mmCIF file of C-alpha atoms and ligand atoms in Angstrom:
data_model
loop_
_atom_site.group_PDB
_atom_site.id
_atom_site.type_symbol
_atom_site.label_atom_id
_atom_site.label_comp_id
_atom_site.label_asym_id
_atom_site.label_seq_id
_atom_site.Cartn_x
_atom_site.Cartn_y
_atom_site.Cartn_z
ATOM 1 C CA MET A 345 33.567 -32.648 -20.723
ATOM 2 C CA GLU A 346 35.293 -34.277 -17.715
ATOM 3 C CA ASP A 347 34.884 -33.102 -14.108
ATOM 4 C CA PRO A 348 37.972 -31.265 -12.804
ATOM 5 C CA LEU A 349 40.514 -33.353 -10.894
ATOM 6 C CA ASP A 350 40.979 -32.712 -7.206
ATOM 7 C CA ASP A 351 44.307 -31.272 -6.131
ATOM 8 C CA ASP A 352 45.698 -34.582 -4.811
ATOM 9 C CA ASP A 353 45.088 -36.360 -8.109
ATOM 10 C CA PHE A 354 46.637 -33.490 -10.011
ATOM 11 C CA GLY A 355 49.559 -33.619 -7.556
ATOM 12 C CA HIS A 356 50.380 -37.154 -8.794
ATOM 13 C CA ILE A 357 50.338 -35.979 -12.400
ATOM 14 C CA PHE A 358 52.549 -33.001 -11.680
ATOM 15 C CA ALA A 359 54.983 -35.042 -9.568
ATOM 16 C CA SER A 360 55.632 -37.101 -12.684
ATOM 17 C CA SER A 361 55.855 -34.146 -15.107
ATOM 18 C CA ASP A 362 58.053 -32.261 -12.644
ATOM 19 C CA LEU A 363 60.796 -34.837 -13.293
ATOM 20 C CA VAL A 364 61.039 -33.469 -16.857
ATOM 21 C CA PRO A 365 63.327 -30.409 -17.087
ATOM 22 C CA GLY A 366 61.617 -27.245 -18.284
ATOM 23 C CA TRP A 367 60.132 -23.953 -17.210
ATOM 24 C CA LEU A 368 56.503 -24.655 -16.423
ATOM 25 C CA THR A 369 55.424 -24.041 -12.809
ATOM 26 C CA ARG A 370 52.950 -26.268 -10.969
ATOM 27 C CA ASP A 371 50.185 -23.661 -11.221
ATOM 28 C CA GLN A 372 50.790 -23.269 -14.960
ATOM 29 C CA ALA A 373 50.796 -27.057 -15.376
ATOM 30 C CA ARG A 374 47.413 -27.143 -13.660
ATOM 31 C CA VAL A 375 46.010 -24.624 -16.163
ATOM 32 C CA LEU A 376 47.317 -26.632 -19.126
ATOM 33 C CA HIS A 377 46.009 -29.873 -17.706
ATOM 34 C CA ASP A 378 42.550 -28.483 -16.945
ATOM 35 C CA GLU A 379 42.230 -26.791 -20.337
ATOM 36 C CA ALA A 380 43.042 -30.126 -22.021
ATOM 37 C CA ARG A 381 40.698 -32.067 -19.754
ATOM 38 C CA ARG A 382 37.690 -29.820 -20.355
ATOM 39 C CA LEU A 383 37.679 -30.510 -24.111
ATOM 40 C CA GLY A 384 35.122 -32.739 -25.804
ATOM 41 C CA ARG A 385 35.971 -36.313 -26.776
ATOM 42 C CA GLY A 386 38.508 -36.799 -29.523
ATOM 43 C CA SER A 387 39.665 -33.166 -29.527
ATOM 44 C CA THR A 388 42.935 -31.949 -31.039
ATOM 45 C CA ILE A 389 45.435 -29.918 -29.029
ATOM 46 C CA VAL A 390 48.335 -28.210 -30.805
ATOM 47 C CA GLU A 391 51.451 -27.544 -28.758
ATOM 48 C CA ILE A 392 54.151 -25.375 -30.341
ATOM 49 C CA GLY A 393 57.492 -25.992 -28.623
ATOM 50 C CA SER A 394 57.666 -29.266 -26.701
ATOM 51 C CA HIS A 395 61.346 -29.537 -25.727
ATOM 52 C CA GLN A 396 61.664 -32.571 -23.422
ATOM 53 C CA GLY A 397 57.945 -32.713 -22.704
ATOM 54 C CA ARG A 398 57.341 -30.973 -19.387
ATOM 55 C CA SER A 399 54.246 -29.289 -20.804
ATOM 56 C CA THR A 400 53.470 -32.111 -23.264
ATOM 57 C CA THR A 401 53.127 -34.680 -20.478
ATOM 58 C CA VAL A 402 50.713 -32.417 -18.573
ATOM 59 C CA LEU A 403 48.588 -31.741 -21.676
ATOM 60 C CA ALA A 404 48.601 -35.440 -22.556
ATOM 61 C CA ALA A 405 47.510 -36.407 -19.043
ATOM 62 C CA GLY A 406 44.590 -33.977 -19.396
ATOM 63 C CA ALA A 407 43.897 -35.242 -22.916
ATOM 64 C CA ARG A 408 43.726 -38.867 -21.820
ATOM 65 C CA ALA A 409 40.393 -38.535 -20.033
ATOM 66 C CA ALA A 410 38.656 -37.425 -23.249
ATOM 67 C CA ALA A 411 40.744 -39.531 -25.658
ATOM 68 C CA SER A 412 42.041 -36.330 -27.221
ATOM 69 C CA THR A 413 45.311 -35.979 -29.134
ATOM 70 C CA VAL A 414 48.207 -33.621 -28.534
ATOM 71 C CA VAL A 415 50.126 -32.659 -31.678
ATOM 72 C CA ALA A 416 53.562 -31.768 -30.269
ATOM 73 C CA ILE A 417 55.442 -29.597 -32.772
ATOM 74 C CA ASP A 418 59.157 -28.875 -32.359
ATOM 75 C CA PRO A 419 61.926 -28.851 -34.989
ATOM 76 C CA PHE A 420 64.463 -30.209 -32.465
ATOM 77 C CA VAL A 421 67.317 -28.282 -34.014
ATOM 78 C CA THR A 422 70.476 -27.376 -32.141
ATOM 79 C CA THR A 423 70.644 -23.690 -31.162
ATOM 80 C CA THR A 424 72.592 -21.746 -28.528
ATOM 81 C CA ARG A 425 69.786 -22.586 -26.111
ATOM 82 C CA TYR A 426 68.474 -25.984 -27.130
ATOM 83 C CA ALA A 427 69.986 -29.330 -28.083
ATOM 84 C CA GLY A 428 68.896 -31.033 -31.306
ATOM 85 C CA PRO A 429 67.550 -34.503 -32.150
ATOM 86 C CA SER A 430 68.597 -35.972 -28.784
ATOM 87 C CA VAL A 431 65.812 -33.837 -27.260
ATOM 88 C CA GLN A 432 63.240 -35.531 -29.488
ATOM 89 C CA ALA A 433 64.429 -38.907 -28.177
ATOM 90 C CA LEU A 434 64.110 -37.619 -24.595
ATOM 91 C CA LEU A 435 60.603 -36.320 -25.292
ATOM 92 C CA GLU A 436 59.519 -39.649 -26.773
ATOM 93 C CA GLU A 437 61.046 -41.538 -23.850
ATOM 94 C CA ASN A 438 59.342 -39.222 -21.347
ATOM 95 C CA LEU A 439 55.986 -39.868 -23.014
ATOM 96 C CA ALA A 440 56.438 -43.629 -23.384
ATOM 97 C CA SER A 441 57.645 -44.168 -19.807
ATOM 98 C CA ARG A 442 54.472 -42.448 -18.546
ATOM 99 C CA GLY A 443 52.166 -44.377 -20.882
ATOM 100 C CA LEU A 444 51.244 -41.148 -22.689
ATOM 101 C CA ASP A 445 52.706 -41.861 -26.123
ATOM 102 C CA ASP A 446 49.344 -43.020 -27.485
ATOM 103 C CA ARG A 447 47.911 -39.542 -26.797
ATOM 104 C CA VAL A 448 50.712 -37.559 -28.501
ATOM 105 C CA ARG A 449 51.774 -37.205 -32.118
ATOM 106 C CA VAL A 450 55.293 -35.757 -32.191
ATOM 107 C CA VAL A 451 55.933 -33.666 -35.315
ATOM 108 C CA ALA A 452 59.600 -32.790 -35.771
ATOM 109 C CA ASP A 453 59.212 -29.642 -37.850
ATOM 110 C CA TYR A 454 58.827 -25.871 -37.640
ATOM 111 C CA SER A 455 55.390 -24.674 -36.554
ATOM 112 C CA ARG A 456 54.949 -22.617 -39.697
ATOM 113 C CA ALA A 457 55.698 -25.541 -42.009
ATOM 114 C CA VAL A 458 53.185 -27.684 -40.121
ATOM 115 C CA ARG A 459 50.581 -24.908 -40.242
ATOM 116 C CA ASP A 460 51.025 -24.378 -43.973
ATOM 117 C CA ALA A 461 49.994 -27.997 -44.539
ATOM 118 C CA TRP A 462 47.303 -28.120 -41.820
ATOM 119 C CA THR A 463 43.660 -28.329 -42.905
ATOM 120 C CA GLY A 464 41.368 -29.495 -40.072
ATOM 121 C CA PRO A 465 40.020 -27.755 -36.978
ATOM 122 C CA ILE A 466 41.849 -27.740 -33.651
ATOM 123 C CA ASP A 467 40.413 -27.257 -30.160
ATOM 124 C CA LEU A 468 43.232 -25.853 -28.005
ATOM 125 C CA LEU A 469 46.457 -24.030 -28.882
ATOM 126 C CA PHE A 470 49.497 -23.805 -26.597
ATOM 127 C CA VAL A 471 52.253 -21.472 -27.821
ATOM 128 C CA ASP A 472 55.727 -21.985 -26.335
ATOM 129 C CA GLY A 473 57.983 -22.097 -29.390
ATOM 130 C CA LYS A 474 60.528 -19.552 -30.588
ATOM 131 C CA HIS A 475 60.242 -16.452 -28.411
ATOM 132 C CA ASP A 476 61.067 -13.649 -30.831
ATOM 133 C CA MET A 477 58.257 -11.292 -31.784
ATOM 134 C CA GLY A 478 57.895 -12.407 -35.409
ATOM 135 C CA SER A 479 57.807 -16.125 -34.604
ATOM 136 C CA CYS A 480 55.274 -15.638 -31.834
ATOM 137 C CA ILE A 481 53.021 -13.503 -34.057
ATOM 138 C CA ASP A 482 53.256 -16.232 -36.655
ATOM 139 C CA ASP A 483 52.412 -18.944 -34.110
ATOM 140 C CA LEU A 484 49.314 -17.008 -33.056
ATOM 141 C CA ARG A 485 48.061 -17.415 -36.661
ATOM 142 C CA TRP A 486 47.308 -21.043 -35.775
ATOM 143 C CA ARG A 487 44.177 -19.633 -34.126
ATOM 144 C CA ARG A 488 42.428 -19.525 -37.474
ATOM 145 C CA HIS A 489 41.874 -23.266 -36.915
ATOM 146 C CA LEU A 490 40.090 -22.649 -33.599
ATOM 147 C CA SER A 491 36.398 -21.841 -33.056
ATOM 148 C CA PRO A 492 34.690 -19.243 -30.843
ATOM 149 C CA GLY A 493 35.030 -20.206 -27.177
ATOM 150 C CA ASP A 494 38.252 -22.194 -27.756
ATOM 151 C CA ARG A 495 41.348 -21.270 -25.786
ATOM 152 C CA VAL A 496 44.851 -20.068 -26.661
ATOM 153 C CA LEU A 497 47.550 -20.405 -23.996
ATOM 154 C CA VAL A 498 50.827 -18.503 -24.348
ATOM 155 C CA HIS A 499 53.844 -19.161 -22.151
ATOM 156 C CA ASP A 500 56.383 -16.445 -21.229
ATOM 157 C CA ALA A 501 53.765 -13.765 -21.793
ATOM 158 C CA PHE A 502 54.614 -10.466 -20.095
ATOM 159 C CA SER A 503 58.014 -11.932 -19.291
ATOM 160 C CA SER A 504 59.849 -12.555 -22.579
ATOM 161 C CA LEU A 505 60.358 -9.330 -24.565
ATOM 162 C CA GLY A 506 59.549 -10.952 -27.926
ATOM 163 C CA VAL A 507 56.448 -12.801 -26.724
ATOM 164 C CA THR A 508 55.108 -9.698 -24.987
ATOM 165 C CA LEU A 509 55.667 -7.456 -28.009
ATOM 166 C CA ALA A 510 53.923 -10.087 -30.132
ATOM 167 C CA LEU A 511 50.918 -10.060 -27.818
ATOM 168 C CA LEU A 512 50.769 -6.274 -27.746
ATOM 169 C CA ALA A 513 51.073 -6.101 -31.546
ATOM 170 C CA ALA A 514 48.868 -9.024 -32.571
ATOM 171 C CA ALA A 515 46.523 -9.902 -29.699
ATOM 172 C CA LEU A 516 45.709 -6.530 -28.131
ATOM 173 C CA PRO A 517 44.332 -4.903 -31.329
ATOM 174 C CA SER A 518 42.791 -8.119 -32.682
ATOM 175 C CA ASN A 519 39.058 -8.631 -33.042
ATOM 176 C CA ASP A 520 39.095 -12.319 -32.185
ATOM 177 C CA LEU A 521 41.250 -12.786 -29.070
ATOM 178 C CA VAL A 522 39.916 -12.050 -25.601
ATOM 179 C CA PHE A 523 42.476 -11.887 -22.782
ATOM 180 C CA LEU A 524 41.148 -13.906 -19.849
ATOM 181 C CA ASP A 525 43.903 -14.046 -17.238
ATOM 182 C CA ARG A 526 47.500 -14.967 -16.495
ATOM 183 C CA THR A 527 49.126 -17.539 -14.209
ATOM 184 C CA GLY A 528 52.678 -16.304 -13.810
ATOM 185 C CA SER A 529 53.737 -15.904 -17.425
ATOM 186 C CA LEU A 530 51.074 -18.251 -18.805
ATOM 187 C CA ALA A 531 48.435 -16.078 -20.484
ATOM 188 C CA ARG A 532 45.016 -17.466 -21.312
ATOM 189 C CA PHE A 533 42.985 -16.123 -24.238
ATOM 190 C CA GLU A 534 39.638 -17.141 -25.673
ATOM 191 C CA ILE A 535 38.493 -16.890 -29.259
ATOM 192 C CA GLY A 536 35.760 -14.252 -29.252
ATOM 193 C CA ARG A 537 35.053 -10.538 -29.504
ATOM 194 C CA PRO A 538 37.274 -8.527 -27.131
ATOM 195 C CA THR A 539 35.678 -5.760 -25.085
ATOM 196 C CA THR A 540 37.267 -2.522 -23.911
ATOM 197 C CA ARG A 541 37.382 -4.117 -20.494
ATOM 198 C CA SER A 542 39.259 -7.226 -21.691
ATOM 199 C CA ARG A 543 41.731 -5.060 -23.629
ATOM 200 C CA LEU A 544 42.339 -2.917 -20.548
ATOM 201 C CA ARG A 545 42.775 -6.080 -18.464
ATOM 202 C CA MET A 546 45.485 -7.173 -20.886
ATOM 203 C CA LEU A 547 47.162 -3.759 -20.887
ATOM 204 C CA GLY A 548 47.149 -3.941 -17.098
ATOM 205 C CA GLN A 549 49.666 -6.807 -17.311
ATOM 206 C CA THR A 550 52.377 -4.489 -18.581
ATOM 207 C CA GLY A 551 53.181 -3.411 -14.994
ATOM 208 C CA TRP A 552 54.164 -7.012 -14.229
ATOM 209 C CA TRP A 553 56.150 -7.098 -17.480
ATOM 210 C CA ILE A 554 58.176 -4.003 -16.502
ATOM 211 C CA ARG A 555 58.878 -5.611 -13.116
ATOM 212 C CA ASN A 556 60.167 -8.709 -14.965
ATOM 213 C CA LEU A 557 62.375 -6.609 -17.257
ATOM 214 C CA VAL A 558 63.920 -4.953 -14.189
ATOM 215 C CA ILE A 559 64.482 -8.381 -12.589
ATOM 216 C CA LYS A 560 66.194 -9.641 -15.748
ATOM 217 C CA VAL A 561 68.566 -6.659 -15.744
ATOM 218 C CA LEU A 562 69.314 -7.229 -12.043
ATOM 219 C CA LEU A 563 70.013 -10.925 -12.683
ATOM 220 C CA ARG A 564 72.422 -10.047 -15.545
ATOM 221 C CA LEU A 565 74.192 -7.687 -13.137
ATOM 222 C CA ARG A 566 74.282 -10.549 -10.573
ATOM 223 C CA LEU A 567 72.214 -8.475 -8.161
ATOM 224 C CA HIS A 568 70.229 -11.515 -6.992
ATOM 225 C CA ARG A 569 69.380 -10.034 -3.628
ATOM 226 C CA ALA A 570 67.848 -6.955 -5.262
ATOM 227 C CA ALA A 571 65.834 -9.241 -7.591
ATOM 228 C CA GLY A 572 64.649 -11.072 -4.477
ATOM 229 C CA LEU A 573 63.356 -7.797 -3.083
ATOM 230 C CA LEU A 574 61.070 -7.629 -6.133
ATOM 231 C CA GLY A 575 59.704 -11.051 -5.234
ATOM 232 C CA HIS A 576 61.895 -13.105 -7.582
ATOM 233 C CA ASP A 577 62.438 -16.487 -5.932
ATOM 234 C CA GLN A 578 64.147 -18.539 -8.682
ATOM 235 C CA PRO A 579 67.728 -17.166 -8.593
ATOM 236 C CA GLY A 580 69.024 -19.255 -11.539
ATOM 237 C CA ASN A 581 66.138 -18.383 -13.863
ATOM 238 C CA ASP A 582 64.429 -15.446 -15.492
ATOM 239 C CA PRO A 583 60.868 -14.939 -14.245
ATOM 240 C CA PHE A 584 58.386 -17.329 -15.801
HETATM 241 C C1 SAM B 612 60.803 -22.914 -24.128
HETATM 242 S S1 SAM B 612 61.048 -24.365 -25.042
HETATM 243 C C2 SAM B 612 59.539 -25.231 -24.822
HETATM 244 C C3 SAM B 612 59.381 -25.739 -23.435
HETATM 245 C C4 SAM B 612 58.299 -26.776 -23.255
HETATM 246 N N1 SAM B 612 56.985 -26.278 -23.632
HETATM 247 C C5 SAM B 612 58.311 -27.244 -21.806
HETATM 248 O O1 SAM B 612 57.311 -27.093 -21.096
HETATM 249 O O2 SAM B 612 59.364 -27.758 -21.370
HETATM 250 C C6 SAM B 612 60.938 -23.796 -26.681
HETATM 251 C C7 SAM B 612 60.951 -24.890 -27.733
HETATM 252 O O3 SAM B 612 60.512 -24.325 -28.955
HETATM 253 C C8 SAM B 612 61.169 -25.003 -29.981
HETATM 254 N N2 SAM B 612 61.067 -24.221 -31.202
HETATM 255 C C9 SAM B 612 61.897 -23.276 -31.696
HETATM 256 N N3 SAM B 612 61.453 -22.811 -32.877
HETATM 257 C C10 SAM B 612 60.295 -23.467 -33.127
HETATM 258 C C11 SAM B 612 59.360 -23.440 -34.200
HETATM 259 N N4 SAM B 612 59.518 -22.625 -35.248
HETATM 260 N N5 SAM B 612 58.292 -24.261 -34.136
HETATM 261 C C12 SAM B 612 58.103 -25.078 -33.068
HETATM 262 N N6 SAM B 612 58.963 -25.142 -32.038
HETATM 263 C C13 SAM B 612 60.034 -24.353 -32.063
HETATM 264 C C14 SAM B 612 62.587 -25.198 -29.463
HETATM 265 O O4 SAM B 612 63.223 -26.252 -30.165
HETATM 266 C C15 SAM B 612 62.335 -25.495 -27.995
HETATM 267 O O5 SAM B 612 62.318 -26.883 -27.759
#
């Protein structure tokens, strides 16, 4: 396991990843990076939903120290929100130009199809794929390839409606996912036995979720100033 990076060194990594469009904040990038860096040598990280690689580059930078591999899964299909194959080319270019392509295996497919064919263990799971409840519940099933003490990171938790409902339906009552904490909308879980306390800690995040739902309504009504009063400081974006 590598020693943590100091903030200046991480600053260089984030300055580079920050050039890639996406939704990950600096503090969330730090969590991803440090979770990748703490893994043992030759570990396997599964990322569901890579887009242009904002999160992938951070995970890969953390993975480099321990010669680990990031499996970056994204179908790269055109939807109302995302462009198609051109995004895969951008992701690959973003990795290659940063010298990170040797740490990442890009898999252009749906997470479920990849999981159906997956056999070996993994060491870290990052879920940031399709945000509806069913897809997110399905993505959480990747955790059967993790071991006790391994981590699951979920982006847009307690912000996206679908992701939050998935967590309340599949993580809260589970017997193998312990809620640790949240950095903005990035929730951190550990594989292990949840306690009443950890379940209550997770339930306690719903206050922040309701605040985010109110902000989203205000943004749709173009009431940006009112959203600002609730502490929302990214006028063009939903809270993340
Ligand atoms: C919010 S974006 C990911 C952002 C990325 N993690 C970043 O930091 O920039 C969601 C991505 O999930 C992908 N996606 C949608 N359905 C998916 C699925 N079934 N499996 C894997 N990825 C999926 C989309 O193509 C899109 O690129």
